Coordinates of C-alpha atoms in Angstrom, one line a residue:
K1 CA 12.2 16.5 -27.7
E2 CA 12.6 19.9 -26.1
R3 CA 13.3 23.1 -27.9
T4 CA 16.7 23.0 -26.2
G5 CA 17.6 19.9 -27.9
L6 CA 17.2 17.9 -24.8
V7 CA 15.7 14.5 -25.7
Y8 CA 14.1 12.3 -23.1
E9 CA 11.9 9.0 -23.3
R10 CA 9.1 8.0 -21.0
R11 CA 9.5 4.6 -20.0
F12 CA 6.7 2.5 -18.7
L13 CA 6.7 -0.8 -16.8
N14 CA 5.2 -3.6 -19.2
Y15 CA 5.1 -6.1 -16.5
K16 CA 1.6 -6.4 -15.0
Y17 CA 1.8 -8.0 -11.6
K18 CA -0.6 -10.8 -11.0
N19 CA -2.8 -11.1 -7.9
S20 CA -0.4 -13.9 -6.6
D21 CA 2.5 -11.6 -6.6
L22 CA 4.0 -10.0 -3.5
L23 CA 4.0 -6.3 -3.4
S24 CA 6.2 -4.4 -1.0
M25 CA 5.0 -0.9 -0.2
H26 CA 5.9 2.0 1.8
Y27 CA 3.1 4.1 3.0
T28 CA 1.9 6.8 5.4
G29 CA -1.7 7.0 6.5
T30 CA -3.5 10.1 7.8
L31 CA -6.9 10.9 8.8
F32 CA -8.7 12.9 6.1
D33 CA -10.7 15.1 8.6
T34 CA -7.6 16.1 10.8
G35 CA -4.5 15.1 8.9
A36 CA -3.3 13.2 11.9
K37 CA -0.8 10.4 11.0
F38 CA -1.9 7.1 12.4
D39 CA 0.7 4.7 10.8
S40 CA 3.7 4.8 8.6
S41 CA 6.0 2.0 7.2
V42 CA 8.3 4.9 6.3
D43 CA 8.8 5.7 10.0
R44 CA 9.6 2.1 10.8
N45 CA 12.0 1.9 7.6
Q46 CA 10.1 -1.4 6.9
P47 CA 7.9 -1.7 3.8
L48 CA 4.8 -3.7 4.2
E49 CA 4.7 -6.8 2.1
F50 CA 1.3 -8.4 1.0
T51 CA -0.5 -10.1 -1.9
L52 CA -2.8 -7.9 -3.6
G53 CA -6.3 -9.0 -4.1
K54 CA -6.4 -11.7 -1.3
G55 CA -8.0 -9.6 1.4
Q56 CA -4.9 -8.9 3.2
V57 CA -5.3 -5.2 3.2
I58 CA -8.5 -2.8 3.4
Q59 CA -10.5 -2.9 0.4
G60 CA -9.4 0.6 -0.7
W61 CA -5.9 -0.7 -1.2
D62 CA -7.0 -3.8 -3.1
Q63 CA -8.6 -1.5 -5.5
G64 CA -6.4 1.6 -5.5
L65 CA -3.0 -0.1 -5.9
K66 CA -3.9 -2.0 -9.1
N67 CA -1.6 -1.6 -12.1
M68 CA 1.3 0.4 -10.3
C69 CA 4.7 0.3 -11.5
V70 CA 7.8 -0.2 -9.2
G71 CA 8.8 3.3 -8.0
E72 CA 5.4 4.8 -8.7
K73 CA 3.7 7.0 -6.0
R74 CA 0.1 7.6 -5.4
R75 CA -2.3 9.4 -3.0
L76 CA -5.3 7.3 -2.1
V77 CA -8.2 8.9 -0.5
I78 CA -10.4 6.0 0.9
P79 CA -14.0 6.4 2.0
P80 CA -14.9 4.6 5.3
E81 CA -16.7 1.6 3.5
L82 CA -13.5 0.6 1.7
A83 CA -11.5 1.1 4.9
Y84 CA -12.5 0.2 8.5
G85 CA -16.2 1.5 8.2
D86 CA -18.2 2.0 11.4
R87 CA -15.9 0.0 13.5
G88 CA -12.9 2.2 13.2
A89 CA -9.5 0.6 14.1
G90 CA -8.4 0.8 17.8
S91 CA -7.9 4.5 19.1
A92 CA -6.0 5.7 16.2
I93 CA -8.8 5.4 13.7
P94 CA -12.3 6.5 14.6
P95 CA -15.5 4.9 13.2
G96 CA -16.5 6.3 9.8
S97 CA -13.1 7.8 9.1
T98 CA -12.0 8.7 5.6
L99 CA -8.3 7.7 5.2
V100 CA -5.5 9.2 3.2
F101 CA -2.5 7.0 2.1
E102 CA 0.6 8.3 0.4
V103 CA 1.9 5.0 -1.0
E104 CA 5.0 3.9 -2.9
L105 CA 5.6 0.7 -4.6
M106 CA 8.9 -0.3 -3.8
D107 CA 9.3 -4.1 -5.2
V108 CA 7.1 -6.9 -6.8
K109 CA 8.1 -10.5 -6.2
S110 CA 6.6 -13.3 -8.1
G111 CA 4.6 -15.9 -6.1
E112 CA 2.5 -15.9 -2.9
R113 CA 3.6 -14.4 0.3
I114 CA 5.7 -16.5 2.8
Y115 CA 4.1 -15.9 6.1
P116 CA 6.0 -15.2 9.3
G117 CA 6.9 -18.5 11.0
A118 CA 7.2 -20.4 7.7
P119 CA 10.6 -21.9 6.6
G120 CA 12.6 -18.9 5.2
A121 CA 10.2 -16.2 6.4
Q122 CA 11.2 -12.8 7.4
A123 CA 9.1 -11.0 10.2
S124 CA 6.9 -8.4 9.0
S125 CA 5.7 -5.3 10.8
P126 CA 2.4 -5.6 12.8
G127 CA 1.1 -2.4 11.2
L128 CA -2.7 -1.3 10.8
L129 CA -2.9 -2.8 7.4
D130 CA -1.6 -6.3 8.0
T131 CA -5.2 -7.6 8.9
I132 CA -8.7 -7.1 7.4
E133 CA -11.8 -9.0 8.7

């Protein structure tokens, strides 16, 4: 309660998503050293959907997105060893790059991801985070 009489409640999401749940995230990725943007689901207006903990995204995301609530925003600074390491990713991410991601959890859906091409599947964007080796 504020001195002015205003009363507010802090609400927390009690639901803890499971590793089999589908997360829908908006993100913008930049290089730590230069600030250059290399990818953004926000620019495409298409959130990235993936299952956390299944190796579908870089390790820094698998670790840094745990226990987020829908609507929560985080800034992740990811060292190279939890991103693309010494190999980099194409011309956009040089080898050994530390990455910065501004992320927002848009939605959580129960169950495993339906992959493109499967019955009822929707196409997903081919962003940099779709695949990890």
